[in-house]
Structure formats: structure tokens, C-alpha cells
Amino acid sequence: MKIKMIMALFLCACFSLTACSSSSSSDGPTEIRVHEMISFSKAKENALKTITDPEEIEQIEKTFHNAKKQSGIVDVTDPQYKVDLENESYYLWFNKDGTAVIMNTKDTHTIFKIDSADELEEMIQN
């Protein structure tokens, strides 16, 4: 009988801990900060944009997640933007052909291509 009581208390404790640990952290970011850049290390003054619309945030996250890793040696110009997305930051370049390139600021040897970046560019620039 004591074993059943202990098991029941243990299970209740486990469920309580699980419920508490799965709170808003899995909801994703509530904002994305976009810095217009002068160089890799310097942002333009007074050029910070904060995106708080949940639909735009979700679309930007999805776009970054679906970007395709590019092989080869990375040789890029100064970034147009730096995007702070939750715990990660990315440099961002838009190309004239409607594509874009992102690079994680922690891994400057790898770039990722976004094939269709027109909507992303509109969200970032407006």
C-alpha cells in the first residue's frame, strides 16, 4: 500500500514538473530585432527595427529555418542587416534576383540561401 502511495506521489510530482517546464519558452520569440548595418561590427545609428507581429515573426523564423546551406568558401561584403532572432543572430543580405543570404554570427564560414526572399525583404524594410 505504501509503495502505491509513493508511486502516485512520484507521478504527480513528475506531471507537475513537466507542466511547469513546458511554459512560454516553447512559444518562440515575441520580437525580432533588425539592425541596419554599416559593417560586420557596426550598425547604423537610429536604424533599429523591432518586429512584434506574431505572424511576421513566424514567417521570418520559417524562412530562416528553410534556408539552404551553401557549399564553398564564403566571401561576402558587409551585411545589409543583422537579425536578432531569440538566442541567435544572423547577418542578412538581399540580392537583386529576389534571393537572400543569411549567415549565423557564430559561424561566419557557412552561408544559407533563401530562394524566395521578396516577402522577407518587405517585412524587414517596411
PDB file of C-alpha atoms in Angstrom:
ATOM      1  CA  MET A   1       0.000   0.000   0.000  1.00  0.00           C
ATOM      2  CA  LYS A   2       2.845   2.397   0.860  1.00  0.00           C
ATOM      3  CA  ILE A   3       4.520   1.612  -2.451  1.00  0.00           C
ATOM      4  CA  LYS A   4       1.367   2.558  -4.381  1.00  0.00           C
ATOM      5  CA  MET A   5       1.099   5.803  -2.403  1.00  0.00           C
ATOM      6  CA  ILE A   6       4.750   6.659  -3.065  1.00  0.00           C
ATOM      7  CA  MET A   7       4.366   5.847  -6.782  1.00  0.00           C
ATOM      8  CA  ALA A   8       1.250   8.036  -7.004  1.00  0.00           C
ATOM      9  CA  LEU A   9       3.045  10.955  -5.331  1.00  0.00           C
ATOM     10  CA  PHE A  10       6.056  10.459  -7.595  1.00  0.00           C
ATOM     11  CA  LEU A  11       3.869  10.507 -10.723  1.00  0.00           C
ATOM     12  CA  CYS A  12       2.060  13.639  -9.545  1.00  0.00           C
ATOM     13  CA  ALA A  13       5.386  15.356  -8.926  1.00  0.00           C
ATOM     14  CA  CYS A  14       6.640  14.362 -12.390  1.00  0.00           C
ATOM     15  CA  PHE A  15       3.497  15.690 -14.083  1.00  0.00           C
ATOM     16  CA  SER A  16       3.757  18.939 -12.135  1.00  0.00           C
ATOM     17  CA  LEU A  17       7.390  19.459 -13.107  1.00  0.00           C
ATOM     18  CA  THR A  18       6.675  18.659 -16.745  1.00  0.00           C
ATOM     19  CA  ALA A  19       3.777  21.105 -16.864  1.00  0.00           C
ATOM     20  CA  CYS A  20       5.866  23.867 -15.315  1.00  0.00           C
ATOM     21  CA  SER A  21       8.830  23.347 -17.623  1.00  0.00           C
ATOM     22  CA  SER A  22       6.798  23.498 -20.835  1.00  0.00           C
ATOM     23  CA  SER A  23       5.607  27.070 -20.425  1.00  0.00           C
ATOM     24  CA  SER A  24       6.101  30.007 -22.786  1.00  0.00           C
ATOM     25  CA  SER A  25       9.698  29.127 -23.730  1.00  0.00           C
ATOM     26  CA  SER A  26       8.395  26.824 -26.457  1.00  0.00           C
ATOM     27  CA  ASP A  27       6.177  29.578 -27.831  1.00  0.00           C
ATOM     28  CA  GLY A  28       9.134  31.150 -29.623  1.00  0.00           C
ATOM     29  CA  PRO A  29      10.301  34.743 -29.662  1.00  0.00           C
ATOM     30  CA  THR A  30       7.942  37.635 -29.007  1.00  0.00           C
ATOM     31  CA  GLU A  31      10.075  40.038 -31.016  1.00  0.00           C
ATOM     32  CA  ILE A  32      12.755  40.134 -33.679  1.00  0.00           C
ATOM     33  CA  ARG A  33      15.254  42.992 -33.745  1.00  0.00           C
ATOM     34  CA  VAL A  34      16.612  44.101 -37.111  1.00  0.00           C
ATOM     35  CA  HIS A  35      19.703  46.310 -37.237  1.00  0.00           C
ATOM     36  CA  GLU A  36      20.651  48.083 -40.451  1.00  0.00           C
ATOM     37  CA  MET A  37      24.404  47.562 -40.734  1.00  0.00           C
ATOM     38  CA  ILE A  38      27.349  49.654 -41.920  1.00  0.00           C
ATOM     39  CA  SER A  39      29.864  46.828 -41.493  1.00  0.00           C
ATOM     40  CA  PHE A  40      30.099  43.477 -39.734  1.00  0.00           C
ATOM     41  CA  SER A  41      30.823  45.213 -36.445  1.00  0.00           C
ATOM     42  CA  LYS A  42      28.920  48.489 -36.747  1.00  0.00           C
ATOM     43  CA  ALA A  43      25.192  49.175 -37.016  1.00  0.00           C
ATOM     44  CA  LYS A  44      23.704  52.414 -38.326  1.00  0.00           C
ATOM     45  CA  GLU A  45      22.574  54.731 -35.559  1.00  0.00           C
ATOM     46  CA  ASN A  46      18.815  55.041 -35.035  1.00  0.00           C
ATOM     47  CA  ALA A  47      18.168  52.252 -37.553  1.00  0.00           C
ATOM     48  CA  LEU A  48      16.843  49.526 -35.258  1.00  0.00           C
ATOM     49  CA  LYS A  49      13.509  47.977 -36.202  1.00  0.00           C
ATOM     50  CA  THR A  50      11.600  45.716 -33.818  1.00  0.00           C
ATOM     51  CA  ILE A  51       9.126  43.249 -35.307  1.00  0.00           C
ATOM     52  CA  THR A  52       6.443  42.143 -32.850  1.00  0.00           C
ATOM     53  CA  ASP A  53       3.672  40.854 -35.130  1.00  0.00           C
ATOM     54  CA  PRO A  54       3.346  37.106 -34.340  1.00  0.00           C
ATOM     55  CA  GLU A  55       2.584  36.212 -37.975  1.00  0.00           C
ATOM     56  CA  GLU A  56       5.639  38.089 -39.259  1.00  0.00           C
ATOM     57  CA  ILE A  57       7.819  36.516 -36.566  1.00  0.00           C
ATOM     58  CA  GLU A  58       6.592  33.043 -37.513  1.00  0.00           C
ATOM     59  CA  GLN A  59       7.176  33.728 -41.223  1.00  0.00           C
ATOM     60  CA  ILE A  60      10.714  35.007 -40.619  1.00  0.00           C
ATOM     61  CA  GLU A  61      11.543  32.002 -38.415  1.00  0.00           C
ATOM     62  CA  LYS A  62      10.196  29.627 -41.060  1.00  0.00           C
ATOM     63  CA  THR A  63      12.115  31.389 -43.834  1.00  0.00           C
ATOM     64  CA  PHE A  64      15.392  31.217 -41.902  1.00  0.00           C
ATOM     65  CA  HIS A  65      14.776  27.579 -40.961  1.00  0.00           C
ATOM     66  CA  ASN A  66      14.168  26.613 -44.611  1.00  0.00           C
ATOM     67  CA  ALA A  67      17.271  28.375 -45.962  1.00  0.00           C
ATOM     68  CA  LYS A  68      19.606  26.026 -47.838  1.00  0.00           C
ATOM     69  CA  LYS A  69      23.211  25.572 -46.772  1.00  0.00           C
ATOM     70  CA  GLN A  70      25.667  26.575 -49.492  1.00  0.00           C
ATOM     71  CA  SER A  71      28.958  24.815 -50.072  1.00  0.00           C
ATOM     72  CA  GLY A  72      32.225  26.514 -50.888  1.00  0.00           C
ATOM     73  CA  ILE A  73      34.345  29.300 -49.485  1.00  0.00           C
ATOM     74  CA  VAL A  74      32.453  32.242 -48.012  1.00  0.00           C
ATOM     75  CA  ASP A  75      33.447  35.632 -49.415  1.00  0.00           C
ATOM     76  CA  VAL A  76      30.840  38.294 -48.713  1.00  0.00           C
ATOM     77  CA  THR A  77      30.535  42.051 -48.473  1.00  0.00           C
ATOM     78  CA  ASP A  78      29.457  43.893 -45.349  1.00  0.00           C
ATOM     79  CA  PRO A  79      25.960  42.778 -44.350  1.00  0.00           C
ATOM     80  CA  GLN A  80      22.903  44.892 -45.019  1.00  0.00           C
ATOM     81  CA  TYR A  81      21.206  43.756 -41.808  1.00  0.00           C
ATOM     82  CA  LYS A  82      21.738  41.863 -38.585  1.00  0.00           C
ATOM     83  CA  VAL A  83      18.661  39.990 -37.378  1.00  0.00           C
ATOM     84  CA  ASP A  84      18.378  39.033 -33.694  1.00  0.00           C
ATOM     85  CA  LEU A  85      16.072  36.034 -33.551  1.00  0.00           C
ATOM     86  CA  GLU A  86      15.650  34.775 -29.973  1.00  0.00           C
ATOM     87  CA  ASN A  87      19.069  33.355 -28.955  1.00  0.00           C
ATOM     88  CA  GLU A  88      20.645  33.566 -32.413  1.00  0.00           C
ATOM     89  CA  SER A  89      21.822  36.450 -34.578  1.00  0.00           C
ATOM     90  CA  TYR A  90      22.191  36.354 -38.344  1.00  0.00           C
ATOM     91  CA  TYR A  91      23.726  38.638 -40.932  1.00  0.00           C
ATOM     92  CA  LEU A  92      21.406  39.171 -43.885  1.00  0.00           C
ATOM     93  CA  TRP A  93      21.985  40.194 -47.495  1.00  0.00           C
ATOM     94  CA  PHE A  94      19.277  40.709 -50.137  1.00  0.00           C
ATOM     95  CA  ASN A  95      20.144  40.070 -53.778  1.00  0.00           C
ATOM     96  CA  LYS A  96      18.680  41.782 -56.848  1.00  0.00           C
ATOM     97  CA  ASP A  97      17.320  38.447 -58.143  1.00  0.00           C
ATOM     98  CA  GLY A  98      14.848  38.090 -55.235  1.00  0.00           C
ATOM     99  CA  THR A  99      17.022  35.741 -53.191  1.00  0.00           C
ATOM    100  CA  ALA A 100      18.806  36.413 -49.921  1.00  0.00           C
ATOM    101  CA  VAL A 101      21.703  35.014 -47.933  1.00  0.00           C
ATOM    102  CA  ILE A 102      21.978  34.604 -44.169  1.00  0.00           C
ATOM    103  CA  MET A 103      24.976  33.803 -42.000  1.00  0.00           C
ATOM    104  CA  ASN A 104      24.870  32.917 -38.313  1.00  0.00           C
ATOM    105  CA  THR A 105      27.076  35.380 -36.446  1.00  0.00           C
ATOM    106  CA  LYS A 106      28.606  32.442 -34.541  1.00  0.00           C
ATOM    107  CA  ASP A 107      29.561  30.583 -37.752  1.00  0.00           C
ATOM    108  CA  THR A 108      30.941  33.002 -40.317  1.00  0.00           C
ATOM    109  CA  HIS A 109      32.260  30.183 -42.524  1.00  0.00           C
ATOM    110  CA  THR A 110      28.806  28.993 -43.618  1.00  0.00           C
ATOM    111  CA  ILE A 111      26.065  30.769 -45.534  1.00  0.00           C
ATOM    112  CA  PHE A 112      22.482  29.778 -46.229  1.00  0.00           C
ATOM    113  CA  LYS A 113      20.479  30.808 -49.289  1.00  0.00           C
ATOM    114  CA  ILE A 114      16.841  31.882 -49.199  1.00  0.00           C
ATOM    115  CA  ASP A 115      15.389  31.210 -52.644  1.00  0.00           C
ATOM    116  CA  SER A 116      12.350  33.477 -52.440  1.00  0.00           C
ATOM    117  CA  ALA A 117      13.041  36.482 -50.248  1.00  0.00           C
ATOM    118  CA  ASP A 118      10.628  39.128 -51.543  1.00  0.00           C
ATOM    119  CA  GLU A 119       8.215  38.818 -48.579  1.00  0.00           C
ATOM    120  CA  LEU A 120      11.108  38.739 -46.122  1.00  0.00           C
ATOM    121  CA  GLU A 121      12.594  41.868 -47.680  1.00  0.00           C
ATOM    122  CA  GLU A 122       9.253  43.653 -47.429  1.00  0.00           C
ATOM    123  CA  MET A 123       8.896  42.736 -43.731  1.00  0.00           C
ATOM    124  CA  ILE A 124      12.453  43.807 -42.936  1.00  0.00           C
ATOM    125  CA  GLN A 125      12.433  47.069 -44.890  1.00  0.00           C
ATOM    126  CA  ASN A 126       8.935  48.351 -44.078  1.00  0.00           C
TER     127      ASN A 126
END
